[in-house]
Structure formats: C-alpha cells, structure tokens
Coordinates of C-alpha atoms and ligand atoms in Angstrom, one line a residue:
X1 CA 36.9 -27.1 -10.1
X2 CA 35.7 -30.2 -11.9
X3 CA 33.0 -31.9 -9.6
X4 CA 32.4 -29.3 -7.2
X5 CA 29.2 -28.8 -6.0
X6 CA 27.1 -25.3 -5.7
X7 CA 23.6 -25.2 -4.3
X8 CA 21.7 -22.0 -5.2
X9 CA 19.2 -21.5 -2.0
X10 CA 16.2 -19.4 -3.4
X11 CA 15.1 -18.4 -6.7
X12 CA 14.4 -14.6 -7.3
X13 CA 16.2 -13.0 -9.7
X14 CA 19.1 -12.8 -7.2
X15 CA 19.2 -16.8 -6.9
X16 CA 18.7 -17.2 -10.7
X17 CA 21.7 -14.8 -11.5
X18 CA 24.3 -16.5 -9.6
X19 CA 23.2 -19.8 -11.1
X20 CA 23.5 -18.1 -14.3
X21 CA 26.6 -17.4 -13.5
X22 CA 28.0 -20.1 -12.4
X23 CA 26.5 -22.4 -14.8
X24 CA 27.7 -19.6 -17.8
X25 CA 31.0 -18.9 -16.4
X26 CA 32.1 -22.1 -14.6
X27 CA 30.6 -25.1 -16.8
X28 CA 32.8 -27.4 -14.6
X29 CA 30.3 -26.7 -11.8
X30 CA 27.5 -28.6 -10.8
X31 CA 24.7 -26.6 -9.8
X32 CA 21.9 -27.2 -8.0
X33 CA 19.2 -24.4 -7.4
X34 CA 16.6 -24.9 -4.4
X35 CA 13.2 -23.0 -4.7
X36 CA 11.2 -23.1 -1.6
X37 CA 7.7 -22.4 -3.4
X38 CA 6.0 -23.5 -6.7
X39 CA 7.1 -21.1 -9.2
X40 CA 10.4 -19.3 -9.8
X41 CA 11.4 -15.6 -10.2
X42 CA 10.2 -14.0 -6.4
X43 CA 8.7 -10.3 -6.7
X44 CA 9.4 -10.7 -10.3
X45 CA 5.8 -12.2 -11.7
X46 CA 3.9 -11.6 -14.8
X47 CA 0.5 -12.9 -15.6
X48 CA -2.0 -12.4 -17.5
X49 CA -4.8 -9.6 -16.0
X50 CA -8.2 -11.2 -16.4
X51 CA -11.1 -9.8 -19.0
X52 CA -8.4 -7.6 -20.7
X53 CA -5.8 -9.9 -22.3
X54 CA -2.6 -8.0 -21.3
X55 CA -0.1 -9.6 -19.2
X56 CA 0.9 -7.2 -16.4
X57 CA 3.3 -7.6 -13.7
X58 CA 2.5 -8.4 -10.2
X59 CA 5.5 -7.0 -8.6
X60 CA 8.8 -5.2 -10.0
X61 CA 7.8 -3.9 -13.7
X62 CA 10.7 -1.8 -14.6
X63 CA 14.9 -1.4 -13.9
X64 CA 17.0 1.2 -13.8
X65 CA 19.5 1.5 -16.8
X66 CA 21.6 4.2 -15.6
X67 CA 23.3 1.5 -13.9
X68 CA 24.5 -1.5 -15.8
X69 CA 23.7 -5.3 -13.9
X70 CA 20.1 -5.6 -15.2
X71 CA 20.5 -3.9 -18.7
X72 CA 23.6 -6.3 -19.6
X73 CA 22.2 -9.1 -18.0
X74 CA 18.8 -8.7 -20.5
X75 CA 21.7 -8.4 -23.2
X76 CA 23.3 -11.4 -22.3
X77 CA 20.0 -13.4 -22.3
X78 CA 18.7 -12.7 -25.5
X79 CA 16.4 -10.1 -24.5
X80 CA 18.5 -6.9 -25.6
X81 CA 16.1 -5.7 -28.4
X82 CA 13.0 -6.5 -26.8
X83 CA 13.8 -3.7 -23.7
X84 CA 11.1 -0.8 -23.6
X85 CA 11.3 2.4 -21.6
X86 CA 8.1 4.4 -20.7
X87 CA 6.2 6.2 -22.8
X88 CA 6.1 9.2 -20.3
X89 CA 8.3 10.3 -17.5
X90 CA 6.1 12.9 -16.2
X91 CA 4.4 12.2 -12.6
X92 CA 2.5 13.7 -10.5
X93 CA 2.3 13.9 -6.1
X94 CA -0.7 14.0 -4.1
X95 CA -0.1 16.6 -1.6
X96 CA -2.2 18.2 0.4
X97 CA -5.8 17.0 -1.4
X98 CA -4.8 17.5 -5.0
X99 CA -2.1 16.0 -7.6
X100 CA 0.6 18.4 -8.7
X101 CA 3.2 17.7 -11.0
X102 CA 6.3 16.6 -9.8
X103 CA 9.1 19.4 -10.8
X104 CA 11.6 17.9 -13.7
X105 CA 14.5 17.4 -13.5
X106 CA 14.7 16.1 -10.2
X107 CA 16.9 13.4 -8.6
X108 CA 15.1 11.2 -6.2
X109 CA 12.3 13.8 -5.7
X110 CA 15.2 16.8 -5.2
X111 CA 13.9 19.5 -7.5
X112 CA 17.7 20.6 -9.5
X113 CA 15.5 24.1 -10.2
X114 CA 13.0 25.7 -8.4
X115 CA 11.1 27.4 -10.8
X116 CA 9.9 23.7 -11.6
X117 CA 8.2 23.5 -8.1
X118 CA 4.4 24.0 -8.8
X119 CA 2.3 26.1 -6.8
X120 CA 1.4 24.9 -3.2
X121 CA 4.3 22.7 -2.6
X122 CA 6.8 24.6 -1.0
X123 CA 7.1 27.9 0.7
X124 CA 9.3 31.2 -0.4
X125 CA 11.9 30.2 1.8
X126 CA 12.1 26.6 0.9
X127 CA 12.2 27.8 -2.9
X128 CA 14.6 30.7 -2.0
X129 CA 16.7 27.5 -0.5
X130 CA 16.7 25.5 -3.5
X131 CA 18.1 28.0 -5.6
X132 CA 21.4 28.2 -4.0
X133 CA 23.9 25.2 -3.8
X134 CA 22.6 23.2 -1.3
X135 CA 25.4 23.0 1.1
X136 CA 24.5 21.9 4.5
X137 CA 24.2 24.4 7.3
X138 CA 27.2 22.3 9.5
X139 CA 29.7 20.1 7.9
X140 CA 27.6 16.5 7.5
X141 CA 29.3 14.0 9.7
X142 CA 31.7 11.1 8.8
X143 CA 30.3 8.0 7.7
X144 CA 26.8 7.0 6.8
X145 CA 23.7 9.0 7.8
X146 CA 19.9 8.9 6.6
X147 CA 18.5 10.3 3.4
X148 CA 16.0 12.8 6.1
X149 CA 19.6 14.2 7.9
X150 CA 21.5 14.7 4.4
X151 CA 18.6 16.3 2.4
X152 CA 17.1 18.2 5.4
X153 CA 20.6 19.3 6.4
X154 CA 21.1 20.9 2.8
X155 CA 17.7 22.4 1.5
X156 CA 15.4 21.9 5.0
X157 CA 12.7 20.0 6.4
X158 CA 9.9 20.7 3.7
X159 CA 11.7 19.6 0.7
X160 CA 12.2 16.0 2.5
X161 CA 9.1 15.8 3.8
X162 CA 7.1 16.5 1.0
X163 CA 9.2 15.6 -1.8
X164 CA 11.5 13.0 -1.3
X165 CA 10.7 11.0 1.6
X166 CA 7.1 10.6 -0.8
X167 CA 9.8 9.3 -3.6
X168 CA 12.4 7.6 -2.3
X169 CA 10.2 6.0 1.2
X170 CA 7.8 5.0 -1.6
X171 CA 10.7 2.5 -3.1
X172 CA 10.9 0.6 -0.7
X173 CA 8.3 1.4 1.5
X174 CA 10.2 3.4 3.9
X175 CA 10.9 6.2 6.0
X176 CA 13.6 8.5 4.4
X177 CA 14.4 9.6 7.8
X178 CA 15.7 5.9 8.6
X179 CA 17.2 4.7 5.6
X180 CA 21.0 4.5 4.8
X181 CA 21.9 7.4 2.6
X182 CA 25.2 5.1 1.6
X183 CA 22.9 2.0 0.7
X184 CA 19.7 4.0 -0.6
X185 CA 21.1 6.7 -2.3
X186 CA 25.0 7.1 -2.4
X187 CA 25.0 10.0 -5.0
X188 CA 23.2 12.1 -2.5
X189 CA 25.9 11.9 -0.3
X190 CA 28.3 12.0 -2.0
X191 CA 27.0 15.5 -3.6
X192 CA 25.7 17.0 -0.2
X193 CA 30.5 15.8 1.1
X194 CA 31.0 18.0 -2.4
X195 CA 32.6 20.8 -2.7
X196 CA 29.9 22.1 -4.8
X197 CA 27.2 21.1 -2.6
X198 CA 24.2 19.2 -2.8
X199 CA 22.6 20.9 -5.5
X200 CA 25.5 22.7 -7.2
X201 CA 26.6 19.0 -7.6
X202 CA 24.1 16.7 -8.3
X203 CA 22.8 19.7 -11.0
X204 CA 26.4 19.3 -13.0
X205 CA 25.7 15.3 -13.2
X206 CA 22.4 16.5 -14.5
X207 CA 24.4 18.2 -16.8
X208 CA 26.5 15.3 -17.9
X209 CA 23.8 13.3 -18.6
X210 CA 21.8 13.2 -22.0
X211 CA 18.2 13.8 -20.8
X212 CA 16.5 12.2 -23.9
X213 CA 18.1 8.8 -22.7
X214 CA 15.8 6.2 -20.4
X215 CA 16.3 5.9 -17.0
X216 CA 13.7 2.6 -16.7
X217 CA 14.0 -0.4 -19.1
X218 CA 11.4 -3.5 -19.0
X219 CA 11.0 -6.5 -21.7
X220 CA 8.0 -5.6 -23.5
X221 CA 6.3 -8.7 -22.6
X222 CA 6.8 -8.0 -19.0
X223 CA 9.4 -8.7 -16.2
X224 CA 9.1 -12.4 -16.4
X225 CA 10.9 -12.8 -19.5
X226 CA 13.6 -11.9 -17.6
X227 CA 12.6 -15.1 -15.4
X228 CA 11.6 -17.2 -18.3
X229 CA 15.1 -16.9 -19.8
X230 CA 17.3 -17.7 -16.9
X231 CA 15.0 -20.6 -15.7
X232 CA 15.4 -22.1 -19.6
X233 CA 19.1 -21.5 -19.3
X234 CA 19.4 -23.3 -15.5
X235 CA 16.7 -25.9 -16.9
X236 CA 16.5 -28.7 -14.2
X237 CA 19.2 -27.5 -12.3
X238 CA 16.0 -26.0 -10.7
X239 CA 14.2 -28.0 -8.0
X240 CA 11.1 -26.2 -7.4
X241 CA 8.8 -26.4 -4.0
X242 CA 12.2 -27.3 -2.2
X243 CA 12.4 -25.2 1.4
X244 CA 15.9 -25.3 2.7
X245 CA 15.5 -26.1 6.1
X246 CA 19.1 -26.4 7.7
X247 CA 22.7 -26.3 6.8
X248 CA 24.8 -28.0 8.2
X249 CA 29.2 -28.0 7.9
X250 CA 29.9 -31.6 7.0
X251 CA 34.2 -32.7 6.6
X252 CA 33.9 -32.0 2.5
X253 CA 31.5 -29.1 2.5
X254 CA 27.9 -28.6 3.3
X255 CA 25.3 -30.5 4.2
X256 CA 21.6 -29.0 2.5
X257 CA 18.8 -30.3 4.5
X258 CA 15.5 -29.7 2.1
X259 CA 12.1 -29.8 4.0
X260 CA 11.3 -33.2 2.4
X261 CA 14.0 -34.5 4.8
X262 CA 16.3 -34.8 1.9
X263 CA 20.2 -33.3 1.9
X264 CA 21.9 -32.5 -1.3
X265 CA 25.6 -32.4 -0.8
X266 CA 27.7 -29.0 -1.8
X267 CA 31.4 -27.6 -1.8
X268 CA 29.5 -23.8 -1.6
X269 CA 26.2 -22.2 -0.7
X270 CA 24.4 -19.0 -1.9
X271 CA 21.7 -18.0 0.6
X272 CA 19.7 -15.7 -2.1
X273 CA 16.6 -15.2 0.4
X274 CA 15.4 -12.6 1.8
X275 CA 17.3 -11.8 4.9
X276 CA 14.8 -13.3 8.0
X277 CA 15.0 -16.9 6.1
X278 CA 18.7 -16.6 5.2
X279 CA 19.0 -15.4 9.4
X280 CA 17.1 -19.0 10.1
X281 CA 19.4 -20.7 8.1
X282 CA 22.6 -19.1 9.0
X283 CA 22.4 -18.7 12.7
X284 CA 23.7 -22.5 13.6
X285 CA 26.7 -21.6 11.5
X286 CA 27.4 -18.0 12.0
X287 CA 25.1 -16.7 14.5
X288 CA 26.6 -13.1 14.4
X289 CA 25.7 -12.6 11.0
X290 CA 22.8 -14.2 11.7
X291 CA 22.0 -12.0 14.2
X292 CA 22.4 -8.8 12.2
X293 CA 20.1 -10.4 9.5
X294 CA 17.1 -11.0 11.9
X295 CA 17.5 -7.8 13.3
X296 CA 16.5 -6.4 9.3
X297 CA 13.1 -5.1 9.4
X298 CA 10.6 -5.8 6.2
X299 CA 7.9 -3.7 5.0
X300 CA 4.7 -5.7 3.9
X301 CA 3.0 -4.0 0.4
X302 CA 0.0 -4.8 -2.1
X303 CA 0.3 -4.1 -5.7
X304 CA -3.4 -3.9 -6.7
X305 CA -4.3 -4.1 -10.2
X306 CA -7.6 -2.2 -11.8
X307 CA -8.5 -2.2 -15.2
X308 CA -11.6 0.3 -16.2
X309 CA -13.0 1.0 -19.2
X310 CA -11.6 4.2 -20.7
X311 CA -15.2 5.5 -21.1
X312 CA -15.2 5.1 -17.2
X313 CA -12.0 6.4 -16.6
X314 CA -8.7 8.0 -18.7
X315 CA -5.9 9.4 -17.2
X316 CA -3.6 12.4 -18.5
X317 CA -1.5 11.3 -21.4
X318 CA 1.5 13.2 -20.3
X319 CA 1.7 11.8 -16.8
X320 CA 3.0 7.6 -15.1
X321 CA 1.0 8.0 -12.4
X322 CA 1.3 9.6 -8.9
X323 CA 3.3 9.2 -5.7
X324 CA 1.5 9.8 -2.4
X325 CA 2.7 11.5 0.6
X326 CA 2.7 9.7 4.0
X327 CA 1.0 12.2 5.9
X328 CA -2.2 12.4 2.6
X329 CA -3.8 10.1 5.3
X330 CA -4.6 7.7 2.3
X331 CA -4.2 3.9 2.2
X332 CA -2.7 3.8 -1.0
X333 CA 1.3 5.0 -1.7
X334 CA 1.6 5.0 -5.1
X335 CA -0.3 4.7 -8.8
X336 CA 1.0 4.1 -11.8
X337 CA -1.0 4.5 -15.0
X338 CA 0.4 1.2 -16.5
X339 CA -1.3 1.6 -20.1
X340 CA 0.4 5.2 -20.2
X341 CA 3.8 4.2 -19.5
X342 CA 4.0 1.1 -21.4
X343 CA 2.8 0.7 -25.1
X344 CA 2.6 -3.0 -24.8
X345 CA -0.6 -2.8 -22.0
X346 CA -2.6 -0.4 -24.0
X347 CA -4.8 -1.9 -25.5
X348 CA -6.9 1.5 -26.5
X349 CA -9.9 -0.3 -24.1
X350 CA -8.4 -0.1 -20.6
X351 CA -7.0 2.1 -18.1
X352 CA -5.1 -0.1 -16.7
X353 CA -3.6 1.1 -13.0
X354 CA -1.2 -0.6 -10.9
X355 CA -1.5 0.7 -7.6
X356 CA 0.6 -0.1 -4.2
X357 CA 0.0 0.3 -0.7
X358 CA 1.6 -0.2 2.4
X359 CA 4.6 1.1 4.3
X360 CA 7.1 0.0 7.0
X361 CA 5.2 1.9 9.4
X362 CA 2.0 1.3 7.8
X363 CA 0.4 -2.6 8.3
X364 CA -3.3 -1.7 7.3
X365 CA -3.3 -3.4 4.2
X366 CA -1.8 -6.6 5.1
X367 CA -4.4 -6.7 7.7
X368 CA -7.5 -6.0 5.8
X369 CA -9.1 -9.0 2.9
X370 CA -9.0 -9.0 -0.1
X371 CA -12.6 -7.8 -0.5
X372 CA -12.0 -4.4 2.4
X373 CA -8.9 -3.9 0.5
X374 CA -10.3 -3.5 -2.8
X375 CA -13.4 -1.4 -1.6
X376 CA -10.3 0.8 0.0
X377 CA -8.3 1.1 -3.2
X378 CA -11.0 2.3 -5.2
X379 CA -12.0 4.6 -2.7
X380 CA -8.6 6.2 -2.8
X381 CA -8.6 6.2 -6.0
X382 CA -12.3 7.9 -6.1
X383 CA -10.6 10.7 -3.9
X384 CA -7.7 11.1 -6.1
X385 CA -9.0 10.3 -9.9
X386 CA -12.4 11.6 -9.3
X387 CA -13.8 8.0 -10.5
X388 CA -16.8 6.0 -8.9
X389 CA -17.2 4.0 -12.1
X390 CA -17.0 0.1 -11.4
X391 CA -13.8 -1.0 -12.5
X392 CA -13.8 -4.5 -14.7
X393 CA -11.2 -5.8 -12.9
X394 CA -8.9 -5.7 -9.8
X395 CA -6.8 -7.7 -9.0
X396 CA -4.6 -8.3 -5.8
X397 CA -0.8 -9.1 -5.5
X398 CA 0.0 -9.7 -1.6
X399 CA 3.9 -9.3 -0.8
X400 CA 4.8 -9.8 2.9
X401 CA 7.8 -9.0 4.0
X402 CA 9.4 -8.4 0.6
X403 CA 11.1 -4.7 1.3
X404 CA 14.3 -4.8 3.1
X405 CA 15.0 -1.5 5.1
X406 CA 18.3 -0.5 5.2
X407 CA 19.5 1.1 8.3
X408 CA 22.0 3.8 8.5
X409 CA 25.8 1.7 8.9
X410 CA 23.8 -0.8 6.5
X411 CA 27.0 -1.5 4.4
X412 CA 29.5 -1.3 7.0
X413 CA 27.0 -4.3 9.3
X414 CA 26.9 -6.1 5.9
X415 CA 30.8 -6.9 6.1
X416 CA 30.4 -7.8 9.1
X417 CA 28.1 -11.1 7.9
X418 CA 30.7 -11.5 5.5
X419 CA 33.4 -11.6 8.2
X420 CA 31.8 -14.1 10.2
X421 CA 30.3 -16.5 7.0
X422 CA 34.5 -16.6 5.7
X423 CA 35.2 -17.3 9.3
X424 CA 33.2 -19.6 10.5
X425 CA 31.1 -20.6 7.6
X426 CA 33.8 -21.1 4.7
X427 CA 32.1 -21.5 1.2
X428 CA 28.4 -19.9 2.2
X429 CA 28.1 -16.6 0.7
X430 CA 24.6 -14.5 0.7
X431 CA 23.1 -12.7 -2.2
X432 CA 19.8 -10.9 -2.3
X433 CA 17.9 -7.4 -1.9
X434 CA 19.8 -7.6 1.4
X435 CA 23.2 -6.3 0.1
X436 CA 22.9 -3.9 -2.1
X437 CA 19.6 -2.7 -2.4
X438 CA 15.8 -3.9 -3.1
X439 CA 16.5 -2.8 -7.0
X440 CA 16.6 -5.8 -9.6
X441 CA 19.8 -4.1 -10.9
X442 CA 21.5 -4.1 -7.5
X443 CA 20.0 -8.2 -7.1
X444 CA 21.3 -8.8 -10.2
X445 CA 25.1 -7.6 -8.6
X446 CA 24.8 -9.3 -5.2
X447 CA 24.0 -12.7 -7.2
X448 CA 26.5 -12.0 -9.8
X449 CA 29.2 -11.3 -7.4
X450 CA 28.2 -14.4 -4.8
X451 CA 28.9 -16.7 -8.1
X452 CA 32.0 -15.4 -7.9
X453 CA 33.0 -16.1 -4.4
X454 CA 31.3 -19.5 -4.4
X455 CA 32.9 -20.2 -7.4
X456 CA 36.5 -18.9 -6.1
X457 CA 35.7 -20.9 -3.2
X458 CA 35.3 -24.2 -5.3
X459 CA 39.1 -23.8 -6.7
Ligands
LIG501 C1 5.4 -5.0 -5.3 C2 6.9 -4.8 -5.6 C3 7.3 -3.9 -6.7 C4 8.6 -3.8 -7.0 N1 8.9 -2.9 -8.0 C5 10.2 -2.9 -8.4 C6 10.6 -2.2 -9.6 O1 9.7 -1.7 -10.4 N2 11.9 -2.1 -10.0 C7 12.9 -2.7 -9.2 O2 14.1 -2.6 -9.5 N3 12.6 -3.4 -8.0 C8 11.3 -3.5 -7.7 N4 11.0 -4.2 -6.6 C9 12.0 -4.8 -5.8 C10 12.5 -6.1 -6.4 O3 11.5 -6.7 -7.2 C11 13.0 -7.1 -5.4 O4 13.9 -6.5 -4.5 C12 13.7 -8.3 -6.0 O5 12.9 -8.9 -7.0 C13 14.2 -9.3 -4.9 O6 14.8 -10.4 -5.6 P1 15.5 -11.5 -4.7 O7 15.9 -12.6 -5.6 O8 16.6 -10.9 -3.9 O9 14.4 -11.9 -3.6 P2 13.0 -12.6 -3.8 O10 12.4 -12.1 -5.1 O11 12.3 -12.4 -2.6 O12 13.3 -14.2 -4.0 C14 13.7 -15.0 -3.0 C15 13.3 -16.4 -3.3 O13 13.8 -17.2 -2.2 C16 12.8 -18.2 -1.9 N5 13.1 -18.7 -0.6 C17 12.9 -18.1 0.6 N6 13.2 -18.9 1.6 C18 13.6 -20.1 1.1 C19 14.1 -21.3 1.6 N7 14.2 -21.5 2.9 N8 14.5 -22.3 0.8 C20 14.4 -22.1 -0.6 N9 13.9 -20.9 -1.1 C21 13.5 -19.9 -0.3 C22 11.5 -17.5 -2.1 O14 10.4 -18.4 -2.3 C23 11.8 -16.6 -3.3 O15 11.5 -17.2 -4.5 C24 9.6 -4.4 -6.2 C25 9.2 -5.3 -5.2 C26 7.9 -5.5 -4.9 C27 7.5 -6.4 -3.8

C-alpha cells in the first residue's frame, strides 16, 4: 500500500470520515481531501448567533446514539466526555390550529399506547386501532415499500397523516408516502413482516430499551467540534475552495481534474458529495450509476435562527419544540426551542429558536429573500407562540438541495452504482447522505465503509 494515492472528493462529515479513516487506519496512504468551497464540514456549521454570544448550529445539531457510527466516532476523536443530550424530550405538533403534545413513547411519531394520544388528534376508531397489534389488513408485499403503505396498511390513514408523515417527512423534508421504508426506517418494516405486528413489535423493543438512556447526543460546544477535530487530524491533507470538475481513468489510476485546471493523481476516489455533483462527475465513467444518481431528487430547507428576549417570549420548560403538519398550511415545518434542549445555549437571557422550513414539495422558502422570509417566520411563529414581540436577532441558514429523498427500491438502485463503479470505474467508490441515509450517524458509515473499499482497492 506504500505510496498509493487516495483523493477524498468533498468534505462533509462523510468526506472527513473516510479521510479519517484512511489516514488512521492506513498511515501508508497518501491522502488528499478536495473541498469544493471555503470552509469544511457541509450541513455541519456552528457559529456564533450575533448579540447573544452563544454559538448555535446552522444545520445538523444533534445524532442519534441508539445507533453507534457518530457516538464512537466523537469517542475516537477526543470528544467522548464533552457529548450532551437534551434537556427535554417532550415535543409538541401543530395540528389543526393549536400545539398538542406529541404521545410518549412513540417510534417515529407511532404512538406504542393510545391513551398517550391527546385530545383532538385522532378519532375513536383510529385510537381503538392503535390499541391492538398493528398487523396490516393484507400481508405487506415482498421487498421495499414506503413508510405511508407500511404505517397506513397497519394502524390507517390518520395516524400517518397526522403523526408520522409530520415526523419522519420533517427529517428529511419529505413525503412519508414516497420514501423507502428499507432506507428511512427499516425497524418499521421489519415490525409491520413480524409475527407480532407493527405495534405488538416495535412495543417489545420499547420494552428492551432503558427509557432514561439518550436517544440524541451533540458536543456541547456544538456540531462543529465534530468538524474541528477531524479537519485538525487531516490537517493539510485538506485543500479547501478546490471543485472537482472531471475524473478521468488514466493507465495507473485516476486522473482528478480540480477547477483551477489542476489534476492530482490517485490509485482510488471517494465521491463524498451529494449525489447531483457526484452524478456530474461519474457519468463519463459509469454513466448507469450516474444516471440513477441524477435521477435523486433534493429538498431545498432554511434553518432560521431567532433569539428574543425571555421577557418577550418563553417557551414551556418541559417541551424541544414543535413539529408541523403539512397540511397546517404554514411556511414553517419545524421549531425547536434550542435554549430548552440544550444547557449550553441558555444563557437565562434568550429564547433562542431554531426554526426550519421547506419541503420536497414545498419551494416557497427558497424562493422568497432573506427579508420576506424572515417577516414569514415570525409570522408563523406569531400564529403558533402567540408572540408579536421584535425578536433581537434572526438569522438565516439557506441549504439548497441538501436532503436526499430516498425512493422506495433505494437500497436495491444503490448496488446497482456500485455494480457499475467496480465494473467500469475500478477504485471510485461513493460515500455520502446518498447511501445510507441523510443522518450524520449513517454519513459517518458510508465514509467509514468507502475508506475501506478504497483502501482494499489500494492493496
Ligand atoms: C438544516 C439541516 C439540519 C439537519 N439536522 C440534522 C440533525 O440534527 N441530525 C442529523 O443526523 N442530520 C441532520 N441533517 C442531515 C445531515 O446534516 C447531512 O445529511 C449530512 O451532514 C451530510 O453530510 P455529507 O458529508 O454527506 O454531505 P455535505 O454536508 O453536503 O458535504 C458535501 C461536501 O461536498 C462538497 N462538494 C460538493 N461538490 C463538490 C465538488 N465537485 N468538488 C469538491 N467538493 C464538492 C460540498 O461543498 C460539501 O462540503 C441536517 C441537514 C440540514 C441541511
């Protein structure tokens, strides 16, 4: 392996782990990472929220720990005892002109027992429904289906629509109804197949589980440490405002052609973009992949930030914020109250609310300014916080493109670019939200494993 070259193409925290990896794991490795803009980490940003002194994310500010890639990666880099989970678990849905609390426990918005359902969500029946097992009116289909057909199929239309399309479209701006069950949410599937049917099953996991441990983990100063420490680690292995523009096969490897009209010579390539720019690149050299890359649609969101002044505005102390349904006819998807959940942004001044907007179906935001979108958030949040105060500050976080949707057969289409890089494309291997899922855990795998394959490649 001595001497062998890996280029890195992009550096979100998918891009960063494989370096990681590579450079941790394979020291004989030279590895190059190439960042097309000015800063690393992709959705993973934290800065500093003007007139408050907190620094508050931008984009991603938590992971999920019941699942092990992020949480052992933190470990790895240092950042083990500085993880915090929210203060509060508790949220709340806007649903038909008022917030109501969420029923806990539920998975992905699926209430485990009914009597949790506040008033005014669901009917008789729908309650009556969800006190059984959940086992779907047919046998479900082979293979993979949406969220909408698996949950609808097993406790009806109204518990979907109103609960978990709210939660589960919400992360990642979606519609449940057109998302890949297998990709989005396996356990759901693999409860409704069960035996002991969707609810009977999922509520014996619930079981297992001890419900005192967290299910989100952040670094108290934010989701950049996360950034900070891998970019020290790769140090300048990293070649920042660096667009990859081609890639070409060459007779010892790979030719990377940068947008500076430079080319930086490698044995193996990980495409860790999001999946239209990693379809640009590819299509020359594996154009079926390519093509089932482009064909990926993206959801466009905004994460506004607002700070007010808690004599202006406080928020329940028992409650991280509120989801909105998509049929609320509001701009805005989701709040969360950010000094509630996290003891490191409350400064005992601020409110401090992170709130998001924007949907795969849903371009308003993107195509309103900065000043109409602001006006527009607050409104929202006049409607559903009962605020007119001024805030003293907001703040605007534009990411376009940046939520993959997964379509049903996701997984099985995902092989397939695999089958067509190893054919025709030896050595190039793709990481990214576009594998596994848009959740920093499942990132942290795709990069994790691509290190392995480029590095297996290299021997
Ligand atoms: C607002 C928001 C909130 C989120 N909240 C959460 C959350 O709380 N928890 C969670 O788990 N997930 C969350 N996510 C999802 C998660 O943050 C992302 O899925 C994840 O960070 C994507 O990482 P990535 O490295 O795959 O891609 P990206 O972060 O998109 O990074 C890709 C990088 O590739 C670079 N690049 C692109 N093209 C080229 C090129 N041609 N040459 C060189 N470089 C290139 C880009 O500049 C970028 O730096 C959120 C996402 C958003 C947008």
């Amino acid at each position: 392996m001595a001497g062998h070259r890996v280029v890195v193409v992009g550096a979100g925290i998918s891009g960063l782990t494989a370096a990681h990896r590579l450079v941790a794991d394979h020291p004989n490795l030279a590895v190059t990472v190439l960042e097309a803009g000015p800063r690393v980490g992709g959705a993973l940003v934290t800065s500093p929220l003007e007139g408050t002194g907190l620094e508050v994310d931008e984009g991603a500010d938590a992971f999920l720990v019941r699942v092990p890639w992020a949480a052992d990666l933190c470990t790895e880099l240092g950042l083990g005892d500085k993880l915090v989970a929210p203060r509060v678990r508790q949220a709340s849905l806007w649903l038909d002109g008022a917030l109501r609390p969420l029923p806990a426990p539920n998975v992905l918005g699926l209430p485990l027992d009914p009597s949790t359902v506040a008033p005014g969500i669901l009917e008789a029946a729908d309650l009556d429904r969800l006190a059984g097992t959940g086992h779907p009116d047919v046998p479900l289909p082979d293979g993979d289906l949406s969220v909408g057909a698996v949950v609808r199929a097993c406790v009806g239309d109204a518990v979907h629509e109103r609960l978990v399309d709210p939660l589960l479209g919400g992360v990642n701006a979606g519609r449940a109804d057109d998302l890949s069950c297998t990709t989005m949410a396996p356990q759901l599937l693999a409860a409704a197949r069960s035996d002991d049917g969707l609810l009977g099953s999922l509520r014996a996991t619930h079981r297992s589980v001890d419900p005192t441990a967290p299910v989100f983990n952040a670094p108290r100063d934010g989701m950049g440490q996360m950034v900070t420490a891998l970019a020290g680690r790769l140090g300048d292995r990293i070649r920042r405002n660096t667009p990859v523009v081609s890639l070409n096969r060459v007779s010892d490897g790979w030719a990377v052609g940068t947008a500076d009209g430079g080319t930086v010579a490698a044995d193996a390539v990980v495409v860790a973009t999001p999946a239209y720019a990693a379809a640009a690149l590819l299509a020359p050299v594996a154009p079926d992949g390519a093509e089932i890359l482009v064909e990926l649609v993206h959801a466009s969101v905004v994460l506004t930030t607002v700070a007010f002044r808690r004599a202006d505005l406080a928020v329940p102390d028992d409650r991280s914020g509120f989801l909105v349904g998509r049929s609320e006819g509001l701009l805005i998807t989701a709040c969360s109250f950010a000094d509630r959940k996290w003891s490191h942004l409350d400064d005992g001044d601020h409110t401090v609310l992170r709130v998001s907007c924007g949907r795969v179906d849903d371009d308003r935001p993107a195509d309103l300014d900065d000043r109409s979108l602001g006006e527009a958030v607050l409104a929202d949040l006049a409607t559903t916080l009962g605020t007119d105060a001024p805030p003293s500050t907001l703040r605007i976080s534009r990411w376009p493109r940046s939520l993959v949707q997964f379509p049903v057969g996701h997984a099985g289409r995902m092989a397939e670019v695999d089958r067509d890089l190893s054919d025709r494309a030896p050595g190039v291997v793709l990481a990214g939200a576009t594998r596994y899922g848009v959740g920093i855990p499942a990132c942290i795998r795709s990069g994790t494993k691509a290190a392995t394959a480029a590095a297996t490649h290299c021997t």
